[in-house]
Short mmCIF file of C-alpha atoms in Angstrom, two decimals:
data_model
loop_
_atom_site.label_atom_id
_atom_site.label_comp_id
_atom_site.label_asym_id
_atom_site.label_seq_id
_atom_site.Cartn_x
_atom_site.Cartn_y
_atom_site.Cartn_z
CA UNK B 1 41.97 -30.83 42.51
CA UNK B 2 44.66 -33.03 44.86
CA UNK B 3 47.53 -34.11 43.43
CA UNK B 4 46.69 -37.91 45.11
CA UNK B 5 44.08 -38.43 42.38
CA UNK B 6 46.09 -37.74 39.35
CA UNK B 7 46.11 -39.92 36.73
CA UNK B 8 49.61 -41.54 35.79
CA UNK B 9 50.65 -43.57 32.88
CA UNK B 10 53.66 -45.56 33.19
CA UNK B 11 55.45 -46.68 30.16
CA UNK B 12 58.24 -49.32 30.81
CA UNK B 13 60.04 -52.11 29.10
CA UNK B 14 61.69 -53.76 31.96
CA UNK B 15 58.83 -55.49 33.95
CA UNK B 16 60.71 -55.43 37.41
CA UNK B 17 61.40 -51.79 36.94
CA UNK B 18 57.73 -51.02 35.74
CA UNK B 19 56.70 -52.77 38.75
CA UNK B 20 58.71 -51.17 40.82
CA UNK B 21 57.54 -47.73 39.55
CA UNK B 22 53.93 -48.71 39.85
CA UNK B 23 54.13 -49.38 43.43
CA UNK B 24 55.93 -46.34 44.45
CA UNK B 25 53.60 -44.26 42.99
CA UNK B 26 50.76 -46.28 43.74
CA UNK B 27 51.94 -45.90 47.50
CA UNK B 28 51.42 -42.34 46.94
CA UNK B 29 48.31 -42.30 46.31
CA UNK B 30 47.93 -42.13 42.32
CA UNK B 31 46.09 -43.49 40.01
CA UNK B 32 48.46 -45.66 37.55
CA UNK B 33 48.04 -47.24 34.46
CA UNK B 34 50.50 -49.00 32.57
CA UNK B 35 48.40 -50.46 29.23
CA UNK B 36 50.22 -48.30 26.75
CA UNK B 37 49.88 -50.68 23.66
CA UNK B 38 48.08 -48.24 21.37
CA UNK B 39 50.78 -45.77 22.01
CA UNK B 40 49.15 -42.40 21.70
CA UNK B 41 45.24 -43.87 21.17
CA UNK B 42 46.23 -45.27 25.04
CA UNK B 43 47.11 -41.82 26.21
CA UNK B 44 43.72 -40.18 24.43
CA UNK B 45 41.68 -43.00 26.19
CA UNK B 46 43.34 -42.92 29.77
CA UNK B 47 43.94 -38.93 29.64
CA UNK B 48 46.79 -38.89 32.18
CA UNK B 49 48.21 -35.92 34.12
CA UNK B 50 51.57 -37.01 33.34
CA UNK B 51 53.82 -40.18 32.04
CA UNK B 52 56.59 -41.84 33.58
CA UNK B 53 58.43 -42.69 30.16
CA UNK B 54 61.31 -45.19 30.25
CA UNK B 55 64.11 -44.75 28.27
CA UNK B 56 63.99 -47.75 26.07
CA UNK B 57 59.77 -49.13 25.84
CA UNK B 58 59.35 -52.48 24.07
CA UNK B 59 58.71 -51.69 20.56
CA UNK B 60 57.73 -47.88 21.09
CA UNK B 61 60.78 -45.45 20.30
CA UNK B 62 60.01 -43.38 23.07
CA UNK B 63 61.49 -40.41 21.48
CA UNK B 64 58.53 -40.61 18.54
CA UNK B 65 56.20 -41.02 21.85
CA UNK B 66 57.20 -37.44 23.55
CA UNK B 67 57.02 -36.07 20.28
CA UNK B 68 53.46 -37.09 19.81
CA UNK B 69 52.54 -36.29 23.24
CA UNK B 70 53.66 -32.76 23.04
CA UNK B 71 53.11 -32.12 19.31
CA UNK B 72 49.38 -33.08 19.92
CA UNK B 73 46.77 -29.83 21.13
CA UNK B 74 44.99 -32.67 23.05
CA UNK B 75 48.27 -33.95 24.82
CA UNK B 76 50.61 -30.73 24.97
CA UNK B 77 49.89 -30.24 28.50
CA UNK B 78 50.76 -33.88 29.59
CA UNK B 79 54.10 -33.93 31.94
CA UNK B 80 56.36 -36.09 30.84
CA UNK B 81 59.12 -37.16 33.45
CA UNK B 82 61.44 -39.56 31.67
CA UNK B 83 63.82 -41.81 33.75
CA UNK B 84 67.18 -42.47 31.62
CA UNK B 85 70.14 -43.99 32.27
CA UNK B 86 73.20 -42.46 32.30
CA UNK B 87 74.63 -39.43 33.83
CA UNK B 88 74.20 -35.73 33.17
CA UNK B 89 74.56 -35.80 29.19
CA UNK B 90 71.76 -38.35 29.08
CA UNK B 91 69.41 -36.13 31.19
CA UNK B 92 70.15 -33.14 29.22
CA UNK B 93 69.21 -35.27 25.90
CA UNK B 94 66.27 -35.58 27.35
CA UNK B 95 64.96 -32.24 28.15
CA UNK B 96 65.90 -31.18 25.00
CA UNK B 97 63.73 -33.57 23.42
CA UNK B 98 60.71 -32.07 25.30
CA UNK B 99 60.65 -34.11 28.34
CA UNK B 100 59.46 -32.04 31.48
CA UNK B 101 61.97 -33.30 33.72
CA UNK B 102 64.49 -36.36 33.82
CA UNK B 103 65.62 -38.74 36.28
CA UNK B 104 68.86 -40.94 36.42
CA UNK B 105 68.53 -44.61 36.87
CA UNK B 106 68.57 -45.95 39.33
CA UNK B 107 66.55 -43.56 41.38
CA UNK B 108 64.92 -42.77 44.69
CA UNK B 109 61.33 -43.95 45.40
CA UNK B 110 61.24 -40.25 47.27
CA UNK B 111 62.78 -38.40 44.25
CA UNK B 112 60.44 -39.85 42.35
CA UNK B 113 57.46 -39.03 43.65
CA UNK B 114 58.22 -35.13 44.26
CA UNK B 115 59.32 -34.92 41.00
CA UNK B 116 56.18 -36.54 40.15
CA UNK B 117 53.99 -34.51 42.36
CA UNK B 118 56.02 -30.73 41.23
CA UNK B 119 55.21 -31.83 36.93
CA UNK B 120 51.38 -32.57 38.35
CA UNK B 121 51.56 -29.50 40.54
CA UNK B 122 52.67 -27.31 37.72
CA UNK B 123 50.14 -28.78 35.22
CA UNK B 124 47.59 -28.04 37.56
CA UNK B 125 48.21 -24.29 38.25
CA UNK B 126 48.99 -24.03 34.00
CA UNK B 127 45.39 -25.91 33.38
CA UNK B 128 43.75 -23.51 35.84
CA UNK B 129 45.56 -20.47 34.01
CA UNK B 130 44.71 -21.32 30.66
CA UNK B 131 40.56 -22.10 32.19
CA UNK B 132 40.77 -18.73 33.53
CA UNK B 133 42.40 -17.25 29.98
CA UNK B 134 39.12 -19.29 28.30
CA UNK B 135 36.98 -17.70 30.61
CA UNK B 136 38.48 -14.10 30.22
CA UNK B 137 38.26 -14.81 26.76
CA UNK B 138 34.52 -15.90 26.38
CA UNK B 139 34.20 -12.86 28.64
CA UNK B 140 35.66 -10.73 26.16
CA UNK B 141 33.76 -12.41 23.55
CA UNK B 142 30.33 -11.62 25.09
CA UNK B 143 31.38 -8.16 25.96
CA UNK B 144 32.37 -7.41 22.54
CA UNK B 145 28.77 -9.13 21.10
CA UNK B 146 26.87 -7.20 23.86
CA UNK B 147 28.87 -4.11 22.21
CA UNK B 148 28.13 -5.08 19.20
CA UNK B 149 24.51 -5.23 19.92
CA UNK B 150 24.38 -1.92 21.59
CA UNK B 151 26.14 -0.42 18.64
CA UNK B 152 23.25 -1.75 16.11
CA UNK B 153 20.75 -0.99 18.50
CA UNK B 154 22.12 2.76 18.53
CA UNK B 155 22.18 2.52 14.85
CA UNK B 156 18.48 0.90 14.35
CA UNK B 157 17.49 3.81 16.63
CA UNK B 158 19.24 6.61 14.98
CA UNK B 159 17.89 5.08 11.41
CA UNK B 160 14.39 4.99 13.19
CA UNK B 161 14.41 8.45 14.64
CA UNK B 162 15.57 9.79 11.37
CA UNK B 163 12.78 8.13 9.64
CA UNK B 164 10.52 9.81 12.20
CA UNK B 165 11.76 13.19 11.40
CA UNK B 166 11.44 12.71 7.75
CA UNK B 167 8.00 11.56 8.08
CA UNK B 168 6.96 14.21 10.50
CA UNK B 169 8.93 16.89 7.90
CA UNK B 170 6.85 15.11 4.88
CA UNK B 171 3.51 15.44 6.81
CA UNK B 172 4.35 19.30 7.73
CA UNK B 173 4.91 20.06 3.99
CA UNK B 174 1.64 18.18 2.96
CA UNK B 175 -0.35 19.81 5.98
CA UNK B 176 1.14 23.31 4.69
CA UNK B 177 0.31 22.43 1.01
CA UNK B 178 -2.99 22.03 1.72
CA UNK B 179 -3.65 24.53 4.06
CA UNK B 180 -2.12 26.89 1.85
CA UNK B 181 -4.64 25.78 -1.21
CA UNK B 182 -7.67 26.15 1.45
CA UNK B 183 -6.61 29.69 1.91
CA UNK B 184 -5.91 30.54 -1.41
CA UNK B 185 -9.65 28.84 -1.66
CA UNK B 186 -11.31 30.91 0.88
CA UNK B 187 -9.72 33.79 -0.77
CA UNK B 188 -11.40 33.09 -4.30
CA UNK B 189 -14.84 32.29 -2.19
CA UNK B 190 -14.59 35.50 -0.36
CA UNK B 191 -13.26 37.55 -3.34
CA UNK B 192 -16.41 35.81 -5.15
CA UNK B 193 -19.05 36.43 -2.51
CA UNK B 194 -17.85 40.28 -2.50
CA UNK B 195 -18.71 40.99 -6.22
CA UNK B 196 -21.66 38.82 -5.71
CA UNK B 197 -22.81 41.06 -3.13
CA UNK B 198 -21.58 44.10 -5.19
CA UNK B 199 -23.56 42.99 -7.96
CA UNK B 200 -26.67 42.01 -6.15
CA UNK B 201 -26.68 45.62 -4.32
CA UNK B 202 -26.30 46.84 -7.84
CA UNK B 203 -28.95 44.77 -8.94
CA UNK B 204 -31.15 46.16 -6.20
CA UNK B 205 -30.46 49.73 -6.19
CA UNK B 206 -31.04 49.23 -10.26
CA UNK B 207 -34.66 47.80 -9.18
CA UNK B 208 -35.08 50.18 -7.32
CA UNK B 209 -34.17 53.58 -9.81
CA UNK B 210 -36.44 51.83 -12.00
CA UNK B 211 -39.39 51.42 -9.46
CA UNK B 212 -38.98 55.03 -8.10
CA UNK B 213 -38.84 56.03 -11.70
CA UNK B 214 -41.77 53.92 -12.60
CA UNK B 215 -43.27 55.51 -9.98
CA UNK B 216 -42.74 58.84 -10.81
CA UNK B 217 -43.55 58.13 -14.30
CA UNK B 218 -46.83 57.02 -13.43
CA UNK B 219 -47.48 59.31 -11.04
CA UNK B 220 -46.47 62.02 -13.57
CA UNK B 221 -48.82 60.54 -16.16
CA UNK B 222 -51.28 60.01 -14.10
CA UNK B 223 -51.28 63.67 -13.79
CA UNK B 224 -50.66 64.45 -17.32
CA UNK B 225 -51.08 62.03 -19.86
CA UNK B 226 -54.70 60.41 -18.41
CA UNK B 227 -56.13 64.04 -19.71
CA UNK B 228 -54.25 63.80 -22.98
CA UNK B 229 -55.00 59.93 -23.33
CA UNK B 230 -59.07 61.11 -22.81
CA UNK B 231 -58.59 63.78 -25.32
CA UNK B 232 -56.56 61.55 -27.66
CA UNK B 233 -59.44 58.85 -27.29
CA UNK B 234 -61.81 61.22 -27.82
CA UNK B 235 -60.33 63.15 -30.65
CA UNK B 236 -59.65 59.63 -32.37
CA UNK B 237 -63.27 59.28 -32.33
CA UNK B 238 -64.16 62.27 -33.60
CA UNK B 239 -62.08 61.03 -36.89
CA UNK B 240 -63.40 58.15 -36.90
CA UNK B 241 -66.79 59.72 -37.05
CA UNK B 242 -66.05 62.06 -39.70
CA UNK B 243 -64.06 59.95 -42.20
CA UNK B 244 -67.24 57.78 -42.01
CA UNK B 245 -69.59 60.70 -43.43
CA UNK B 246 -66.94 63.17 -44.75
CA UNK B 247 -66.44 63.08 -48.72
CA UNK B 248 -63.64 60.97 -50.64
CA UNK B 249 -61.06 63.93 -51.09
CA UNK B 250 -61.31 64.89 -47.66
CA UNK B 251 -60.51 61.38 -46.29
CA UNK B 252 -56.78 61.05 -46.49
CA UNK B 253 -56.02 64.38 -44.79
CA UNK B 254 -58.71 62.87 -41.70
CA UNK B 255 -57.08 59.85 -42.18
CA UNK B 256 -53.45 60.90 -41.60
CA UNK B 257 -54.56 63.16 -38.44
CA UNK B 258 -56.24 59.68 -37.19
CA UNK B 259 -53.01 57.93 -37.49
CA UNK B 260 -50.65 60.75 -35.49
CA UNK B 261 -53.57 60.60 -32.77
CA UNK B 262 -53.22 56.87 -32.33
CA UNK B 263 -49.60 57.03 -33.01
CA UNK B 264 -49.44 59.04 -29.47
CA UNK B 265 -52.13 56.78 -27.92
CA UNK B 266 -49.27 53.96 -28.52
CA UNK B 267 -46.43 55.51 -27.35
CA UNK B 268 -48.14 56.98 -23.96
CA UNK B 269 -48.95 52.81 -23.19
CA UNK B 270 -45.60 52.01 -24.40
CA UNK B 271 -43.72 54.22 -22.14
CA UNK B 272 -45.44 52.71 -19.48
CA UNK B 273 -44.80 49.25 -20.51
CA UNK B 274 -41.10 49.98 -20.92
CA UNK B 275 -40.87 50.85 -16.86
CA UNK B 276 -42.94 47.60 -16.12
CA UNK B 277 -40.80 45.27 -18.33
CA UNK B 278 -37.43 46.74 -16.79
CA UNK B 279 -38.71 45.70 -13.35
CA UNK B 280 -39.61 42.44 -14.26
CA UNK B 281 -36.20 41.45 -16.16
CA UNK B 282 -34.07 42.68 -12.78
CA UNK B 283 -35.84 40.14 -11.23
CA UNK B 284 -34.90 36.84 -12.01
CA UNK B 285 -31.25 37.88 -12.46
CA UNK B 286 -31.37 39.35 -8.44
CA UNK B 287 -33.23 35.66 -7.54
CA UNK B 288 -30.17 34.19 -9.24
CA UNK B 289 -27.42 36.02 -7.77
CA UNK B 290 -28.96 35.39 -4.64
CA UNK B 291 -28.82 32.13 -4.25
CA UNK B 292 -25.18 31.31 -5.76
CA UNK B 293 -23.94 33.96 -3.12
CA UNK B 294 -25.86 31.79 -0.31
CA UNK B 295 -24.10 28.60 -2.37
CA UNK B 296 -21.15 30.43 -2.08
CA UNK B 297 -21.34 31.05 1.39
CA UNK B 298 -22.32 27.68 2.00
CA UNK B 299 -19.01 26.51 0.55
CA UNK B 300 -16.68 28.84 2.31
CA UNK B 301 -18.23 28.09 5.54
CA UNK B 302 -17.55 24.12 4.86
CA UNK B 303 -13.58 25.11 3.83
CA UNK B 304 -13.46 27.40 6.69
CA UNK B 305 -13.73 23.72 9.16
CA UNK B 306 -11.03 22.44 7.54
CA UNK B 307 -8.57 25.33 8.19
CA UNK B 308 -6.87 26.47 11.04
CA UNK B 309 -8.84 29.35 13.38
CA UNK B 310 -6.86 31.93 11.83
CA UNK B 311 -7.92 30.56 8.11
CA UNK B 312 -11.82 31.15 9.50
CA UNK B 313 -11.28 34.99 9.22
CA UNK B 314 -12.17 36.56 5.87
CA UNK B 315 -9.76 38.75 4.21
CA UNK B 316 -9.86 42.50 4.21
#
């Protein structure tokens, strides 16, 4: 920005003097106002760059008027050049009441405006320091909230990945439990189907002592016991025969040998029902064992899917 189109507010209680001040720095270039009625509501609404402040305004004590000017955040940065009459003591009153910089009356158009154009100078390069400070400092501010965002980001993630883990450690231990209870499963099956098939080879070689010794039995009787069962038969007869025609007294002891002939004729069939009977009670017990071992197998097969390759192997 050029120091020709700052804004100056002149505040003056001698007209000729004001006047005179207005077209010096109006020569310059400047913008200048001099409407400073409202006291500090004229310096909000005009917003100068800096105020020529006389030493004595009409009805303002300019002293209260610096004081407001730099006591205010919105007018702090103002220049105030104060023209004061008086020599050296008066100037120095001045700049100790805040006033940027203070000239003797009367003074020199020239001196006036350099003075003038330095206070506008300096506000300048302070109002582009302190933009540049603002700057740095929104900067910082967005640096620290993009920070700040990384840092919960980094701490969503470490939250989420630890979540992951757990969950993946949960699923392991559920996975194990229940591949452990499928083993321990297919272990009871196959420990099952082994004394099932125990059992139903003891069945059968039970079946088959009995059929061999049915056999032999018959075959044996067949040799032995069909000549004694014809004699028996016959001999039974015979009794029969003579109890009919023998005489009372003689009937009991006929009678008795009758019932020890028949009494073998009823064990020789019952010996060879006995073989029969065994075969047939084996039977249905085998048919039964058979088909919970296929049940059985049925069922492991179905766990063994579930399981892992290794958990398809049956135990030793």
């Amino acid at each position: 920005m050029s120091d020709k189109t700052a804004k100056l507010l002149v505040v003056e209680s001698d007209d000729a003097l004001r006047d005179q001040i207005v077209a010096v720095l109006s020569g310059a270039g400047y913008e200048v106002s001099t409407d400073y009625r409202e006291g500090m509501k004229a310096v909000l609404a005009f917003n100068p760059d800096a105020v020529v402040l006389g030493a004595d305004p009409p009805q303002l004590d300019c002293c209260d008027l610096l004081s407001e000017i730099k006591g205010s955040e919105h007018t702090h940065n103002i220049r105030v050049v104060m023209l004061s009459p008086g020599g050296s003591a008066e100037r120095t009153r001045g700049l100790d009441l805040g006033a940027d910089d203070v000239l003797s009356l009367p003074f020199d158009p020239h001196e006036l405006v350099s003075r003038v154009r330095s206070q506008v100078r300096s506000k300048y390069i302070a109002d582009e320091l302190r933009e540049r400070l603002r700057l740095a400092e929104e900067n910082r501010n967005a640096a620290q909230q993009v920070v700040t965002a990384v840092n919960e980001e980094r701490r969503t993630l470490r939250v989420g990945g630890l979540a992951a883990v757990a969950g993946l450690i949960v699923a392991g231990l559920v996975f194990f439990f229940f591949y452990r209870r499928t083993q321990e499963q297919n272990t009871r099956v196959y420990a099952a189907i082994t004394r099932l098939q125990t059992g139903v080879l003891t069945e059968q070689r039970l079946m088959e002592r009995s059929r061999r010794a049915l056999e032999d039995a018959e075959r044996g009787q067949s040799r032995v016991s069909d000549p004694q069962k014809l004699q028996l038969q016959k001999k039974s007869e015979d009794l029969k025969s003579q109890i009919a025609i023998s005489k009372p007294e003689n009937a009991t002891a006929l009678q008795n040998q009758l019932t020890a002939v028949e009494s073998r004729l009823q064990k020789l069939e019952t010996e060879g029902k006995v073989a029969q009977t065994i075969i047939q009670s084996y039977e249905p017990s085998v048919s039964r064992l058979r088909r919970r071992l296929s049940s059985l197998m049925s069922r492991a097969s179905a766990s063994s899917m579930l399981c892992l390759p290794s958990a398809n192997t049956p135990p030793d």
